[in-house]
GROMACS .gro file of C-alpha atoms in nm:
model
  399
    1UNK     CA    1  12.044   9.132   8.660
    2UNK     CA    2  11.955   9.414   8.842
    3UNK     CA    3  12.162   9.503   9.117
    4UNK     CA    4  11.941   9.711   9.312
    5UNK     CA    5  11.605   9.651   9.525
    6UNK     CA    6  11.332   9.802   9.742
    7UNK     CA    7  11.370   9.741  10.096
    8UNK     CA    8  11.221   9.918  10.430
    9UNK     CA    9  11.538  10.098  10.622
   10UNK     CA   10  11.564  10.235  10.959
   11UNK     CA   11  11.643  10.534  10.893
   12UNK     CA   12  11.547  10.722  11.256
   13UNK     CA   13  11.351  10.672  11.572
   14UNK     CA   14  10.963  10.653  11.448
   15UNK     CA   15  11.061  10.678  11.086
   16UNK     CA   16  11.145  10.433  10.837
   17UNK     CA   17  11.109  10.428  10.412
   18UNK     CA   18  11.102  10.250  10.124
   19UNK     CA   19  11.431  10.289   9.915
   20UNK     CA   20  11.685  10.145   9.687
   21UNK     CA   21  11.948   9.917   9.846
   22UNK     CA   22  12.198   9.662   9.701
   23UNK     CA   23  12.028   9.322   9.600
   24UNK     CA   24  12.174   9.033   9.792
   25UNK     CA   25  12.406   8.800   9.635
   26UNK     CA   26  12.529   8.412   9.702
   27UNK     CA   27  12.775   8.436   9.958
   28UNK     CA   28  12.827   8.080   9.988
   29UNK     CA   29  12.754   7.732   9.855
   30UNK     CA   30  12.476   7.667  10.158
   31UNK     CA   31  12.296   8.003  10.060
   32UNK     CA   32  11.962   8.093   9.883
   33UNK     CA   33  11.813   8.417   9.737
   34UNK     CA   34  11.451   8.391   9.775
   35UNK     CA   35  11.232   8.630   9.574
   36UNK     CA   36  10.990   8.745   9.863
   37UNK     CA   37  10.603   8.748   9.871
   38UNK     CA   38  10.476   8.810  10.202
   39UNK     CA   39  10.692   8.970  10.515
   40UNK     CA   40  10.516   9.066  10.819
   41UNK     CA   41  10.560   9.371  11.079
   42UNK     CA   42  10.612   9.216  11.401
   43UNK     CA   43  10.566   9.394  11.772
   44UNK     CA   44  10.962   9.329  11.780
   45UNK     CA   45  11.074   9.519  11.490
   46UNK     CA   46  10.867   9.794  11.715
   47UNK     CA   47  11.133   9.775  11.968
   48UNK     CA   48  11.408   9.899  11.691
   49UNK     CA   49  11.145  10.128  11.541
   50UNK     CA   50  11.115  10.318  11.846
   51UNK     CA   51  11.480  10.356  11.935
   52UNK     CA   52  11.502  10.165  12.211
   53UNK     CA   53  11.822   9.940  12.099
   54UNK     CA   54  12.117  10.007  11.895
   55UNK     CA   55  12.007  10.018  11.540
   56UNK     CA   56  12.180  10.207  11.306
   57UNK     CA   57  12.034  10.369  11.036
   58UNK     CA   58  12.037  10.195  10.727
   59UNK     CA   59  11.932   9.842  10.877
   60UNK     CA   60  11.691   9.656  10.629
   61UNK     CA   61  11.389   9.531  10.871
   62UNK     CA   62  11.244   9.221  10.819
   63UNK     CA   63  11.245   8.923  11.057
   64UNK     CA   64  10.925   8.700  10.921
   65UNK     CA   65  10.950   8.583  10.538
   66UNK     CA   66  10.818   8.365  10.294
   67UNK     CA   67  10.875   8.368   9.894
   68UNK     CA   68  11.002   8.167   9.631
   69UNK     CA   69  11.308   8.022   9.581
   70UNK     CA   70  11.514   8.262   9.289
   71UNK     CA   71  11.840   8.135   9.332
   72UNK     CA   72  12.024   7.832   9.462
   73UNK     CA   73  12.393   7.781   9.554
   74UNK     CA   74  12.624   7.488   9.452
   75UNK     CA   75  12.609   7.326   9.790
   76UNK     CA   76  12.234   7.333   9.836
   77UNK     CA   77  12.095   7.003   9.764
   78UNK     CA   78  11.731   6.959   9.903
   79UNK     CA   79  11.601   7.288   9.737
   80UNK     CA   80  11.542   7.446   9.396
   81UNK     CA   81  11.459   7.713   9.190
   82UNK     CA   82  11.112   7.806   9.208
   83UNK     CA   83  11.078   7.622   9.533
   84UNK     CA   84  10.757   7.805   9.779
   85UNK     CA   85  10.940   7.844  10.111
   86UNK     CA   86  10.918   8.030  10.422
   87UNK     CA   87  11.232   8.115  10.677
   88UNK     CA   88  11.223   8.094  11.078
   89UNK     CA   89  11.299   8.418  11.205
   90UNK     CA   90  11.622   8.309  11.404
   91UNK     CA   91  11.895   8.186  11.144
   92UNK     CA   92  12.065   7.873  11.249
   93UNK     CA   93  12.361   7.623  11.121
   94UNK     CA   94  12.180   7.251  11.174
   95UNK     CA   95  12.468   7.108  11.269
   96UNK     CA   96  12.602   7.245  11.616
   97UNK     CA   97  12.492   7.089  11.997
   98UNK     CA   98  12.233   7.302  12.004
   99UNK     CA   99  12.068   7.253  11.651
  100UNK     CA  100  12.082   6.865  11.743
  101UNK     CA  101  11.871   6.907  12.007
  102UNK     CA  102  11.619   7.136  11.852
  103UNK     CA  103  11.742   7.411  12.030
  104UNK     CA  104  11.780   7.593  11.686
  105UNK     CA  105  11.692   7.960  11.839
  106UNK     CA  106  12.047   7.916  12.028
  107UNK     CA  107  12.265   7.785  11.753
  108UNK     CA  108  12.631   7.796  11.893
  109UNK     CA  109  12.763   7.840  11.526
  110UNK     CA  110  12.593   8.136  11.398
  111UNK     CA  111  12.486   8.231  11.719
  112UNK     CA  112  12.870   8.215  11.910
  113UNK     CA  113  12.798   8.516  12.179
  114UNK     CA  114  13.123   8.627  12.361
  115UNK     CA  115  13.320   8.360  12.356
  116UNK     CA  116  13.169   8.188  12.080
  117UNK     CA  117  13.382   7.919  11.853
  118UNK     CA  118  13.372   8.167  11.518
  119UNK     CA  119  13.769   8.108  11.467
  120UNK     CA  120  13.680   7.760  11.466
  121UNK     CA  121  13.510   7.835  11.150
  122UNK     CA  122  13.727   8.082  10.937
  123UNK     CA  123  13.434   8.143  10.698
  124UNK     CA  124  13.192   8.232  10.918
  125UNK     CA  125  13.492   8.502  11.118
  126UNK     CA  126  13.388   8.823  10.880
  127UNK     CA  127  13.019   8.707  10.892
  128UNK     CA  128  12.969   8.662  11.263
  129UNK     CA  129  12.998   8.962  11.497
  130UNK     CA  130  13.155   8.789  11.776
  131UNK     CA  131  12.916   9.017  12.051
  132UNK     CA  132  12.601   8.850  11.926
  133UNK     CA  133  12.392   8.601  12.129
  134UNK     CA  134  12.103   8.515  11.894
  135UNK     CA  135  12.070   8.560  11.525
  136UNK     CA  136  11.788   8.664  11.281
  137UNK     CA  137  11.723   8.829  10.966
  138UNK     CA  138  11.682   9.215  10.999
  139UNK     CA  139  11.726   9.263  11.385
  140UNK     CA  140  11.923   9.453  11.563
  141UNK     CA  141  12.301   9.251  11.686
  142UNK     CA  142  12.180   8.968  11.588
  143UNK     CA  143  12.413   8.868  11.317
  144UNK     CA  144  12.515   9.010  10.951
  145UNK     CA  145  12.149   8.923  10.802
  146UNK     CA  146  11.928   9.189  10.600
  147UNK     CA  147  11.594   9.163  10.665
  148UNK     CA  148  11.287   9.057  10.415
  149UNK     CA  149  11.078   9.347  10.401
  150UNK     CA  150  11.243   9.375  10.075
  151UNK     CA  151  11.191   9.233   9.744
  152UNK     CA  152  11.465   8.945   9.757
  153UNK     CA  153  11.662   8.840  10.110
  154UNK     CA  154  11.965   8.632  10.143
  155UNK     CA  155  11.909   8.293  10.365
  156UNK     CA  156  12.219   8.146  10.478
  157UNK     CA  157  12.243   7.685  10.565
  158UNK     CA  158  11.920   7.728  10.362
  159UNK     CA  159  11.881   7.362  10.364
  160UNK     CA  160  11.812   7.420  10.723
  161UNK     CA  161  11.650   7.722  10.754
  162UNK     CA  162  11.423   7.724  10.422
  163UNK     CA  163  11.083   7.534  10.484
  164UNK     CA  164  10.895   7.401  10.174
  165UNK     CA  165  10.566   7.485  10.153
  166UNK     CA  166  10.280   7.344   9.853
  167UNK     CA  167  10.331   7.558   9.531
  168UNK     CA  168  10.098   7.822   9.427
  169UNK     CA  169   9.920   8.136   9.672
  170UNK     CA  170   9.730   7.876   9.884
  171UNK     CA  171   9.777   7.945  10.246
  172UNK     CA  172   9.996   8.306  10.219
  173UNK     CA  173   9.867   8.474  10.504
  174UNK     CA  174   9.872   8.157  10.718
  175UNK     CA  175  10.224   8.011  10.620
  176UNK     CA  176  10.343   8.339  10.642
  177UNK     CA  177  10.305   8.336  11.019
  178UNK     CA  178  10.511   8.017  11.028
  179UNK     CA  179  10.812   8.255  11.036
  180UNK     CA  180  10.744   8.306  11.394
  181UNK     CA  181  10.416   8.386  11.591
  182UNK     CA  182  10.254   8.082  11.522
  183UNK     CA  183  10.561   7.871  11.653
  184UNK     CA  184  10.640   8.116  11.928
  185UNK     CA  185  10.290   8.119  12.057
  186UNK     CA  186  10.312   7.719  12.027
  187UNK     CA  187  10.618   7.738  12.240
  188UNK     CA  188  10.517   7.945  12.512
  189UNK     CA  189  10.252   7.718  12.605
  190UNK     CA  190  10.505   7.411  12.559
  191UNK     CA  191  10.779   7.588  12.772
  192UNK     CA  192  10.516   7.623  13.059
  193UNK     CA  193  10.493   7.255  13.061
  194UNK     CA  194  10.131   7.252  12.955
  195UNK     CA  195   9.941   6.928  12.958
  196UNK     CA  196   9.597   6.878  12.786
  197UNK     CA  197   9.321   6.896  12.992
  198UNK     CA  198   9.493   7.187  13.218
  199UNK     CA  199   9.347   7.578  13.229
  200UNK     CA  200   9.626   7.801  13.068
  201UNK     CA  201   9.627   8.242  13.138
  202UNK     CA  202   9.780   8.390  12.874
  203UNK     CA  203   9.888   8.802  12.951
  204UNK     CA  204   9.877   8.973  12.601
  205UNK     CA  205   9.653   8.967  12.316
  206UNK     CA  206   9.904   9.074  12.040
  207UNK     CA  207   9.971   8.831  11.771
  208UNK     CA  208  10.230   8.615  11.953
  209UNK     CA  209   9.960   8.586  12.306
  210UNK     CA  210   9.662   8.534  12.064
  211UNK     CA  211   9.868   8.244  11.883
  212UNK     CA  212   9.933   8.152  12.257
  213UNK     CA  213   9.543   8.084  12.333
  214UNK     CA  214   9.508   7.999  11.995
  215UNK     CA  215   9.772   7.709  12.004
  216UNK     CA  216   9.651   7.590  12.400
  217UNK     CA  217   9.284   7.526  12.258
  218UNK     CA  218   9.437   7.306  11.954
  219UNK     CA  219   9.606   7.121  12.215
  220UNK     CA  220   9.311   7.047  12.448
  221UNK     CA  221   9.349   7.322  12.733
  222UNK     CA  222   9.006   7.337  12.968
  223UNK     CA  223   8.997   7.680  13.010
  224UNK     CA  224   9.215   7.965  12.803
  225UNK     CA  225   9.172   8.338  13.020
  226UNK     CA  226   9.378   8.595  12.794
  227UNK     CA  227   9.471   8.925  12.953
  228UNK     CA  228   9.489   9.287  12.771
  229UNK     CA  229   9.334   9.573  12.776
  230UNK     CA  230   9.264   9.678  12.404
  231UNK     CA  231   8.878   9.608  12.304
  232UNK     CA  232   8.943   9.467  11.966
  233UNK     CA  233   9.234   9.246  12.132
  234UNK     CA  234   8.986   9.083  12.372
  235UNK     CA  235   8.704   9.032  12.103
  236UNK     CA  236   8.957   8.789  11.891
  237UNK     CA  237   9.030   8.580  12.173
  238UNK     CA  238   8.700   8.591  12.237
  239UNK     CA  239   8.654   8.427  11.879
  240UNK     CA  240   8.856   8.180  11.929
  241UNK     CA  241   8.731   8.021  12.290
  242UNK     CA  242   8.955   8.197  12.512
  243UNK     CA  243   8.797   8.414  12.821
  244UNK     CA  244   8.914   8.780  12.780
  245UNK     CA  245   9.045   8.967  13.081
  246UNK     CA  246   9.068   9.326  13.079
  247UNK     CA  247   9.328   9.410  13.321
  248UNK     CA  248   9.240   9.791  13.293
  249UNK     CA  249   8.938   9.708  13.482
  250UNK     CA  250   9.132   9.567  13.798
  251UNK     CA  251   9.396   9.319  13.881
  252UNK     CA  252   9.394   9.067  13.621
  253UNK     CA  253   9.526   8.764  13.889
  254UNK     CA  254   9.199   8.801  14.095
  255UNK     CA  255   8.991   8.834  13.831
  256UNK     CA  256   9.105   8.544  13.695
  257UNK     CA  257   9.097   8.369  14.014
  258UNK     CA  258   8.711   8.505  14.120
  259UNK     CA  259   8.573   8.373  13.779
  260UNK     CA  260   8.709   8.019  13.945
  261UNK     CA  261   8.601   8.013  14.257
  262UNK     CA  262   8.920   8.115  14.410
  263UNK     CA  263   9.141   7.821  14.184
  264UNK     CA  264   9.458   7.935  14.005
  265UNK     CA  265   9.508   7.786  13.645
  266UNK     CA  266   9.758   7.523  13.573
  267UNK     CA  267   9.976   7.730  13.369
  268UNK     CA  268  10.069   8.082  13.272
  269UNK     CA  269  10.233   8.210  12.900
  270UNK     CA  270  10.409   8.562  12.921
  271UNK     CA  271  10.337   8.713  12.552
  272UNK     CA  272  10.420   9.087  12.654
  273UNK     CA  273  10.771   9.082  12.763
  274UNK     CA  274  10.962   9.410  12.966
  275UNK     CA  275  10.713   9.640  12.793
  276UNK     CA  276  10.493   9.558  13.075
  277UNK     CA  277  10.225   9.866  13.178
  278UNK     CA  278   9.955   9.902  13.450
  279UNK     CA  279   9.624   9.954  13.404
  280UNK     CA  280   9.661  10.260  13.203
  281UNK     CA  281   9.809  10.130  12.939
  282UNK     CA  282  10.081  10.422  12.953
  283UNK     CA  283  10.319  10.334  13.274
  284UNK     CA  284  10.584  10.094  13.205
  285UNK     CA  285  10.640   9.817  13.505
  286UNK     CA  286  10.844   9.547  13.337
  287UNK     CA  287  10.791   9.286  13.612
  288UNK     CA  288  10.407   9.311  13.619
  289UNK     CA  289  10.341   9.040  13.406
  290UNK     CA  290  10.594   8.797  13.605
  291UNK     CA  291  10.413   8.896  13.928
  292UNK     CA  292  10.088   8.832  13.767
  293UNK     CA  293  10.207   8.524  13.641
  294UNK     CA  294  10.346   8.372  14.041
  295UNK     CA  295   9.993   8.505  14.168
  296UNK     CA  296   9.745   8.322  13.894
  297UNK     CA  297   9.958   7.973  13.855
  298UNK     CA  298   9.896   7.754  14.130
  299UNK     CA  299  10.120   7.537  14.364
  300UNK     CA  300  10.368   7.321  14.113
  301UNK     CA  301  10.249   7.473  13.811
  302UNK     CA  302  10.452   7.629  13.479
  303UNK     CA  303  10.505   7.955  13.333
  304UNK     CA  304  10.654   8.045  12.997
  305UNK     CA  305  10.775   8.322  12.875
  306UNK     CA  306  10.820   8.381  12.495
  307UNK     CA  307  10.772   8.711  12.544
  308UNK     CA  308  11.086   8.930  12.500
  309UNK     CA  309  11.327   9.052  12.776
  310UNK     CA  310  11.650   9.229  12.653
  311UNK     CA  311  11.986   9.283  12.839
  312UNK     CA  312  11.977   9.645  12.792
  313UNK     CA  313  11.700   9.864  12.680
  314UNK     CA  314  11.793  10.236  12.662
  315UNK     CA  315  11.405  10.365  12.705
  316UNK     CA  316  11.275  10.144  12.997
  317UNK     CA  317  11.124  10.307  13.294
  318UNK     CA  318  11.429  10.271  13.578
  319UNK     CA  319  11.779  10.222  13.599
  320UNK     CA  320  11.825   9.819  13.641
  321UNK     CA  321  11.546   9.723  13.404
  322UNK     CA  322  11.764   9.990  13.134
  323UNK     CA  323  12.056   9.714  13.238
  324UNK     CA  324  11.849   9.408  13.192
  325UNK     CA  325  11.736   9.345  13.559
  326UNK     CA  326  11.407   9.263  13.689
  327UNK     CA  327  11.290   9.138  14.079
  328UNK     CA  328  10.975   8.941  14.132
  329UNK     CA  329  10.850   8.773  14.431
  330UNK     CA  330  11.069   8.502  14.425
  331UNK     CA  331  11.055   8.349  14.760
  332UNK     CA  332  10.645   8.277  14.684
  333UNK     CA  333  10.758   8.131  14.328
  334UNK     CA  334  11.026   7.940  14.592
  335UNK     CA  335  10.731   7.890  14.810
  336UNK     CA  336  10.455   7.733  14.563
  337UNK     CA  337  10.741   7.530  14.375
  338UNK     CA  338  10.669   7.674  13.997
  339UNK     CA  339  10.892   7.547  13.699
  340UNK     CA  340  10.969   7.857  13.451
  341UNK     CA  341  11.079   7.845  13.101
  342UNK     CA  342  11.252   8.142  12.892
  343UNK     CA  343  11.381   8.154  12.563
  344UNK     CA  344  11.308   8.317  12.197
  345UNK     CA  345  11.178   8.031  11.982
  346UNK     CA  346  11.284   7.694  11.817
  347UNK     CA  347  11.086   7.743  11.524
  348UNK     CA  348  11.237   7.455  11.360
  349UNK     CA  349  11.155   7.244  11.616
  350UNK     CA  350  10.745   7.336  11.544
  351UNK     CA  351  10.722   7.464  11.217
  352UNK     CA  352  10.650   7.165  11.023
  353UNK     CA  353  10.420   7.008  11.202
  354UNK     CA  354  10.224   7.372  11.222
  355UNK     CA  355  10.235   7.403  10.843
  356UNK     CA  356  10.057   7.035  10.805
  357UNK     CA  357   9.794   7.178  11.060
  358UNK     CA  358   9.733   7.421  10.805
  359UNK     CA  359   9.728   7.203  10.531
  360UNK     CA  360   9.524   6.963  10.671
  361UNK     CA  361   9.246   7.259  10.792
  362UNK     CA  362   9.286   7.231  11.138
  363UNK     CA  363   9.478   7.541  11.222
  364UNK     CA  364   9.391   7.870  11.067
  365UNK     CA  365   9.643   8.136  11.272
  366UNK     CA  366   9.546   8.437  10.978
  367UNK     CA  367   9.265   8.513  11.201
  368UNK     CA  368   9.547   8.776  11.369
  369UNK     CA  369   9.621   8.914  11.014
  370UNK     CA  370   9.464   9.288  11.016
  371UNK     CA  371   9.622   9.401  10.686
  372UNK     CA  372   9.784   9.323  10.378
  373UNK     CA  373   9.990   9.631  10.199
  374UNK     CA  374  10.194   9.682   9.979
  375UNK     CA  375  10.608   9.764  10.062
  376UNK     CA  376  10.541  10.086   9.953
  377UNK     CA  377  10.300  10.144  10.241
  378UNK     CA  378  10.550  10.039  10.528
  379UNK     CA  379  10.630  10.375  10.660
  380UNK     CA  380  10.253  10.456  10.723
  381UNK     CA  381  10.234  10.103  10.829
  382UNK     CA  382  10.480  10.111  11.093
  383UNK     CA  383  10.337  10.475  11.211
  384UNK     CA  384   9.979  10.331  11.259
  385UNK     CA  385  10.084   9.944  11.404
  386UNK     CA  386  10.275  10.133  11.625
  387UNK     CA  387  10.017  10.366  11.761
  388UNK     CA  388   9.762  10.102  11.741
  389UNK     CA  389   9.536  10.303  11.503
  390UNK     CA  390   9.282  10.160  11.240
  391UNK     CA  391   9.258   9.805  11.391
  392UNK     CA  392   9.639   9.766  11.312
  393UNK     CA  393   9.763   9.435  11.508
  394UNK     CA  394   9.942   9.235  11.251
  395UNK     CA  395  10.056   9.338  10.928
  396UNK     CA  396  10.166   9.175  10.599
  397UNK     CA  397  10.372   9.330  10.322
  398UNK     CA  398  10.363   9.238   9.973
  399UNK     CA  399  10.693   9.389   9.733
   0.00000   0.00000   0.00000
């Protein structure tokens, strides 16, 4: 067996290639080596591409992944060889507190954070740096896991973490987005305690806001507004039966609230994160989205937020949102009595029921996918997603 792969490595801010790395291997008894078919560039793996965390060079990117099933180790018993799966983004045990209760995105086991119970669980001690808070394949401090943007990828409790999907190439581009933006769009909308029947505003029309609208209209929202600025953006959700909102044209909240007669929505999704600008498109405000968010939602209504804040970002605009701090108007949140919900996402939690969506022809989240390449195009990949050239919003490699 070969003992080398292609992957895409970090190698420097704004570059990354295609090279040779080791192959993974069984670790353990719970793990599986799946043979990958699809991995997808996410807005995330931006963050690392840009140099604004702490990734070393030599990190295998990768974070959303489907394949087959190549390898299988003596403990795993629901899976097999030649099995079609397809891997949440966050790893997780499926047996701690958290896991229990769904809450797989803050797994206590592979997840331990600072004072985490690792020595509890002497085989996980050399696995687990004991710093990390969250887990997933191919990110930055969050855990020992290569990423997929490779030809084979290591997935650890695979029993857990590997979702079958129908043999064959039925569905690629769709089940591929079961890894994350589909669920994570799902669970905004379900952390801003959205009820059908209610209006939902949605800021960002990436792939994670447009699964967002996408995911409130397949549960029976009124009215969907989404918020960006980029033209092609706001012609998908357009598509789909949301209201665009281009925020370069003026404050997004009063447009919003104009178009209703002066009535906020029931509920607000944050799908941008700190990378928050103004009108421009340029100027980085990282609260601007939370404000936005307290002034559209009305009295007693939800917000969620699976877009991404970090606890340090070494590129952001000012000196406590660099540390991880943000203000926003808190005494009118206070004042109007909103709920707010935070959190990267439980894909396990959504994930099968999404996939049977699909299956069944009643969900079709692909509409986001702009490309498919081969690995050997990542680098120019990354360059134009990241500039935003050529209609490049969501991207899907093939080794």
């Amino acid at each position: 067996m070969a003992s080398k792969m292609r992957a895409v490595v970090y190698d420097k801010p704004f570059q990354v290639s295609v090279r040779d790395v080791e192959r993974p291997k069984i670790l353990h008894p719970d793990d599986i080596i799946v043979k990958v078919t699809t991995s997808c560039i996410c807005g995330s793996d931006l963050h690392m591409y840009e140099g604004r965390t702490a990734a070393q060079p030599g990190i295998v990117f990768g974070h959303e992944n489907m394949g087959i099933v190549h390898e299988v180790g003596a403990g795993v018993t629901i899976l097999k060889k030649g099995d079609r799966v397809v891997m949440p983004f966050n790893v997780a045990c499926g047996r701690c507190i958290n896991c229990e209760e769904g809450r797989s995105a803050f797994c206590t086991l592979v997840n331990p954070g600072p004072e985490g119970a690792s020595a509890s669980f002497p085989r996980l001690v050399n696995r687990i740096p004991l710093d990390a808070s969250l887990s997933a394949y191919g990110y930055v401090a969050m855990g020992p896991y290569p990423g997929g943007q490779a030809e084979y990828v290591r997935v650890p409790f695979a029993d857990y973490n590997a979702l079958v999907l129908p043999a064959g190439t039925q569905h690629e581009e769709d089940f591929a987005l079961l890894a994350d933006i589909f669920p994570t769009g799902w669970h905004g909308v379900e952390l801003s305690g959205f009820r059908p029947g209610e209006s939902v505003a949605v800021f960002g029309a990436g792939p994670v806001g447009l699964m967002a609208g996408y995911s409130a209209i397949l549960r029976g929202a009124s009215e969907v507004y989404v918020v960006d600025r980029v033209p092609e953006r706001l012609a998908k959700a357009r598509e789909i039966g949301c209201i665009p909102i281009d925020f370069s044209e003026g404050d997004a909240a009063a447009q919003i609230k104009q178009r209703r007669g002066g009535r906020e929505v029931d509920r607000g999704v944050d799908a941008v994160g700190y990378q928050a600008t103004t009108g421009d498109g340029k100027t980085e405000v990282p609260n601007a989205v939370i404000e936005a968010l307290v002034s559209v939602v009305r009295p007693t209504g939800g917000l969620g937020v699976p877009g991404l804040y970090v606890p340090s970002d070494p590129g952001a605009p000012d000196q406590a949102s660099a540390k991880g701090y943000m203000s926003f108007p808190f005494g009118k949140f206070f004042e109007k009595g909103l709920t707010i919900g935070t959190g990267q996402c439980n894909v396990k939690t959504y994930n099968r029921y999404l996939r049977d969506l699909i299956i069944a022809g009643r969900a079709k989240p692909s509409f986001v996918v702009s490309h498919n390449l081969s690995l050997d195009d990542a680098a120019d990949a990354y360059h134009k997603f990241d500039k935003r050239i050529d209609g490049y919003t969501k991207v899907l490699l093939h080794p």
